[in-house]
Each structure stands twice: as C-alpha cells, then as structure tokens.
CSV table of C-alpha atoms in Angstrom, one decimal:
chain,number,residue,atom,x,y,z
A,1,ALA,CA,-15.0,11.8,4.8
A,2,ARG,CA,-11.7,13.3,4.3
A,3,SER,CA,-11.3,13.7,8.0
A,4,GLU,CA,-11.2,10.0,8.1
A,5,TRP,CA,-8.2,9.5,5.5
A,6,PRO,CA,-5.3,9.4,8.0
A,7,GLU,CA,-6.8,6.5,9.8
A,8,LEU,CA,-7.3,4.7,6.6
A,9,VAL,CA,-4.0,5.4,5.1
A,10,ALA,CA,-2.6,4.4,9.0
A,11,ARG,CA,-4.8,1.3,8.3
A,12,ALA,CA,-2.8,0.5,4.8
A,13,ARG,CA,0.1,0.6,6.0
A,14,ARG,CA,-0.6,-2.5,8.6
A,15,LEU,CA,-2.0,-4.7,5.7
A,16,PRO,CA,-1.5,-8.5,6.1
A,17,ALA,CA,1.3,-8.7,3.7
A,18,VAL,CA,3.2,-5.8,5.8
A,19,ALA,CA,2.5,-7.9,8.9
A,20,ALA,CA,3.8,-11.1,7.2
A,21,ARG,CA,6.9,-9.2,5.7
A,22,ARG,CA,7.5,-7.8,9.3
A,23,LEU,CA,7.2,-11.3,10.9
A,24,VAL,CA,9.7,-13.0,8.4
A,25,ALA,CA,12.2,-10.1,9.4
A,26,ARG,CA,11.7,-11.1,13.1
A,27,ALA,CA,12.5,-14.7,12.3
A,28,GLU,CA,15.7,-13.8,10.8
A,29,ARG,CA,16.9,-11.9,13.2
A,30,ALA,CA,16.2,-14.4,15.7
A,31,ARG,CA,18.1,-16.8,13.4
A,32,ALA,CA,21.1,-14.6,13.5
A,33,ILE,CA,21.0,-14.7,17.0
A,34,GLU,CA,20.7,-18.4,17.3
A,35,GLU,CA,23.6,-19.0,14.8
A,36,ARG,CA,25.9,-16.9,16.9
A,37,ALA,CA,25.0,-18.8,20.2
A,38,ASN,CA,25.4,-21.8,18.1
A,39,ARG,CA,28.9,-21.0,17.9
A,40,GLY,CA,30.0,-19.6,20.8
A,41,ARG,CA,32.0,-21.2,24.0
A,42,GLN,CA,30.6,-24.1,25.2
A,43,LEU,CA,31.2,-25.8,28.4
A,44,VAL,CA,31.0,-29.2,29.0
A,45,LEU,CA,31.0,-31.1,32.0
A,46,GLY,CA,30.1,-35.1,33.0
A,47,GLY,CA,30.2,-37.5,35.4
A,48,GLU,CA,29.7,-41.1,35.3
A,49,LEU,CA,30.1,-43.8,38.4
A,50,LEU,CA,30.6,-47.4,37.5
A,51,ARG,CA,30.1,-50.3,39.6
A,52,ASP,CA,32.6,-52.7,38.0
A,53,GLY,CA,32.0,-56.0,40.1
A,54,PRO,CA,31.2,-56.5,43.8
A,55,GLY,CA,32.6,-53.8,46.1
A,56,ALA,CA,34.5,-52.2,43.1
A,57,LEU,CA,33.5,-48.9,42.1
A,58,SER,CA,34.8,-46.5,39.2
A,59,ALA,CA,34.3,-42.5,38.7
A,60,ILE,CA,35.0,-40.8,35.8
A,61,ALA,CA,34.6,-37.1,35.8
A,62,THR,CA,34.6,-35.0,32.5
A,63,PHE,CA,35.4,-31.5,32.0
A,64,GLY,CA,35.7,-29.8,28.5
A,65,LEU,CA,35.7,-26.5,27.4
A,66,THR,CA,35.4,-25.5,23.7
A,67,LEU,CA,36.6,-22.3,22.0
A,68,PRO,CA,35.1,-21.2,19.2
A,69,HIS,CA,37.2,-20.6,15.6
A,70,ASP,CA,34.1,-20.2,13.7
A,71,ARG,CA,31.7,-17.9,15.4
A,72,GLY,CA,28.9,-18.3,12.9
A,73,ALA,CA,29.4,-14.8,11.3
A,74,ARG,CA,28.6,-16.0,7.5
A,75,GLU,CA,25.4,-17.5,8.7
A,76,ALA,CA,24.6,-14.8,11.0
A,77,GLY,CA,25.2,-12.2,8.4
A,78,LEU,CA,23.0,-13.6,5.7
A,79,ALA,CA,20.2,-14.0,8.1
A,80,LEU,CA,20.7,-10.1,9.0
A,81,ALA,CA,20.6,-9.5,5.4
A,82,ASP,CA,17.5,-11.5,4.7
A,83,ALA,CA,16.0,-9.7,7.8
A,84,ASN,CA,17.0,-6.4,6.2
A,85,GLU,CA,15.5,-7.2,2.9
A,86,ALA,CA,12.0,-8.4,4.3
A,87,ASP,CA,12.0,-5.1,6.4
A,88,ALA,CA,12.8,-3.4,3.0
A,89,GLN,CA,9.8,-5.5,1.2
A,90,ALA,CA,7.4,-4.6,3.9
A,91,ASP,CA,8.3,-1.0,3.9
A,92,GLY,CA,7.2,-1.4,0.0
A,93,LEU,CA,4.5,-3.0,0.7
A,94,ALA,CA,3.0,-0.6,3.3
A,95,ALA,CA,4.3,2.4,1.3
A,96,ARG,CA,2.5,1.2,-2.0
A,97,GLY,CA,-0.6,0.1,0.0
A,98,SER,CA,-1.1,3.7,1.5
A,99,LEU,CA,0.0,5.6,-1.7
A,100,GLU,CA,-2.7,3.4,-3.5
A,101,LEU,CA,-5.6,4.1,-1.2
A,102,GLU,CA,-4.4,7.9,-1.2
A,103,ARG,CA,-4.7,8.0,-4.9
A,104,ALA,CA,-8.3,6.3,-4.7
A,105,LEU,CA,-9.8,8.5,-2.2
A,106,HIS,CA,-8.2,11.6,-3.8
A,107,ASP,CA,-9.7,10.4,-7.3
A,108,VAL,CA,-13.2,9.9,-5.7
A,109,GLU,CA,-12.7,13.4,-4.3
A,110,HIS,CA,-11.6,15.1,-7.5
A,111,THR,CA,-14.2,13.4,-9.8
A,112,GLY,CA,-16.9,14.3,-7.7
A,113,GLU,CA,-15.9,17.9,-7.5
A,114,LEU,CA,-15.6,17.7,-11.4
A,115,LEU,CA,-18.9,16.4,-11.6
A,116,GLY,CA,-20.3,18.9,-9.5
A,117,ILE,CA,-19.0,21.9,-11.3
A,118,LEU,CA,-20.0,20.6,-14.7
A,119,GLU,CA,-23.8,19.7,-13.5
A,120,ARG,CA,-23.5,23.6,-11.5
A,121,GLU,CA,-21.9,25.6,-14.0
A,122,LEU,CA,-21.0,23.9,-17.6
A,123,VAL,CA,-24.4,22.3,-18.5
A,124,PRO,CA,-26.6,25.1,-17.4
A,125,ALA,CA,-24.7,27.6,-19.2
A,126,ALA,CA,-24.4,25.7,-22.4
A,127,ASP,CA,-28.3,25.0,-22.2
A,128,ASP,CA,-28.7,28.6,-21.5
A,129,ALA,CA,-26.6,29.4,-24.7
A,130,ALA,CA,-28.1,27.2,-26.9
A,131,ARG,CA,-31.9,28.4,-25.6
A,132,GLN,CA,-30.8,32.1,-26.5
A,133,ARG,CA,-29.2,30.7,-29.8
A,134,THR,CA,-32.6,29.0,-30.8
A,135,ARG,CA,-34.5,32.2,-29.9
A,136,ALA,CA,-32.4,34.5,-31.9
A,137,PHE,CA,-32.6,32.3,-34.9
A,138,GLU,CA,-36.2,32.2,-34.6
A,139,LEU,CA,-36.1,35.7,-34.4
A,140,GLY,CA,-33.6,36.3,-37.6
A,141,GLU,CA,-30.9,37.4,-35.7
A,142,THR,CA,-28.5,34.6,-36.0
A,143,THR,CA,-27.5,32.0,-38.7
A,144,VAL,CA,-28.0,28.2,-38.5
A,145,VAL,CA,-24.4,27.5,-38.2
A,146,GLU,CA,-24.4,29.4,-35.1
A,147,LEU,CA,-27.4,27.7,-34.0
A,148,LEU,CA,-25.8,24.4,-34.7
A,149,ALA,CA,-22.4,25.0,-32.5
A,150,ALA,CA,-24.7,26.1,-29.8
A,151,GLN,CA,-26.5,23.2,-29.8
A,152,ARG,CA,-23.0,20.9,-30.5
A,153,THR,CA,-21.6,22.8,-27.6
A,154,ALA,CA,-24.7,22.1,-25.3
A,155,LEU,CA,-24.6,18.4,-26.3
A,156,ALA,CA,-21.0,18.1,-25.7
A,157,ALA,CA,-21.6,19.4,-22.1
A,158,HIS,CA,-24.0,16.8,-21.4
A,159,ALA,CA,-21.6,14.2,-22.7
A,160,ARG,CA,-18.9,15.2,-20.4
A,161,VAL,CA,-21.4,15.0,-17.4
A,162,SER,CA,-21.8,11.6,-18.4
A,163,ASP,CA,-18.3,10.9,-19.1
A,164,ALA,CA,-17.8,12.5,-15.7
A,165,GLN,CA,-20.4,10.3,-13.5
A,166,ALA,CA,-18.7,7.2,-15.0
A,167,ALA,CA,-15.4,8.2,-14.0
A,168,HIS,CA,-16.9,9.1,-10.7
A,169,ALA,CA,-18.9,5.8,-10.0
A,170,TRP,CA,-15.4,4.2,-11.3
A,171,ALA,CA,-13.3,6.0,-8.8
A,172,ARG,CA,-15.8,5.0,-5.8
A,173,VAL,CA,-15.8,1.2,-6.9
A,174,ARG,CA,-11.9,1.3,-7.2
A,175,GLU,CA,-11.8,2.8,-3.4
C-alpha cells in the first residue's frame, strides 16, 4: 500500500551495509581521539626501594614530565578523513537504497495503473470497433482494408495488454 512506502524507504536507509559504514566511521573517529591522547602530555611517577645488604636501604624516586612536540595531528587527521569518507559512503548507500526502493514501488504502481487502463478502456474500445467494422463489412458499408485495420488495431491492443502484464509482473518481482 502506498501508505507503507515511507516506512519501507526509511528501512532501506538503515540497511546493514549502511550500518556497517557508520560503524567504520565511528571507529575511525575513536582512532583519531586515541592518536591525540597517545601524543599528549605524560606524567611519569615512580619509586623503588632497595635493600643493599644488612641494614642498608636505598630509596629512589622518579618524576618525569613529557611535553609533546608531535600531537598526532597527522594521524588524527587521516583517521578523521577516513571517518568522513565512511560517512559519505554510508550516506550514498542509504540514498541509493531508498531511491532504488522508491523507484521499484513506483514502477509497480505505474505498471498496475497502465495495465488497468489498457484492460478497462483500450481493449474494449478496440474490440468494439473491430466488431462494428465486421458488421459494417457484412452489410457492405466498408472495405476489407478498413476491416483488417480495425482487426489489427484490436490485436495490437491485446498485445499491449500482454506487454503491460509482463511489465507489471516484472515490477512486482523486482520489488
């Protein structure tokens, strides 16, 4: 039903391939944060207590502060670029999936409408015209060429219905 289309299209935007690309983007953003954190300031504290013989104790205390000269900007930038690329790919996959689904749903609806019009209007009118030409030919009011043209038109109408049935069936299969 046409009322269900928005939900179906929304679900197409959440396909597993889209979710996978979103997870890749999240992982790359986390990697960028990690790169910056690994290259930040570091405070090192340590201590050691040694026994160097009977009654001799030694204590060593260690204090260190590392100031970064490289904050990991290059690595973080590459990770963020990868994250942006993964997001763009996810957006593309989502748009492509929803567009293909909308197109398939539209094709089903359109081919169904066309089939209905052909069956309700074209075929009965063409068959009626062929019957009237046949009757007119029997009464001597028309030529055989006009009779054959009317019959050919009726056959063409039936052929168009067959083509429309095939197109509608194919559209439903693709959906």
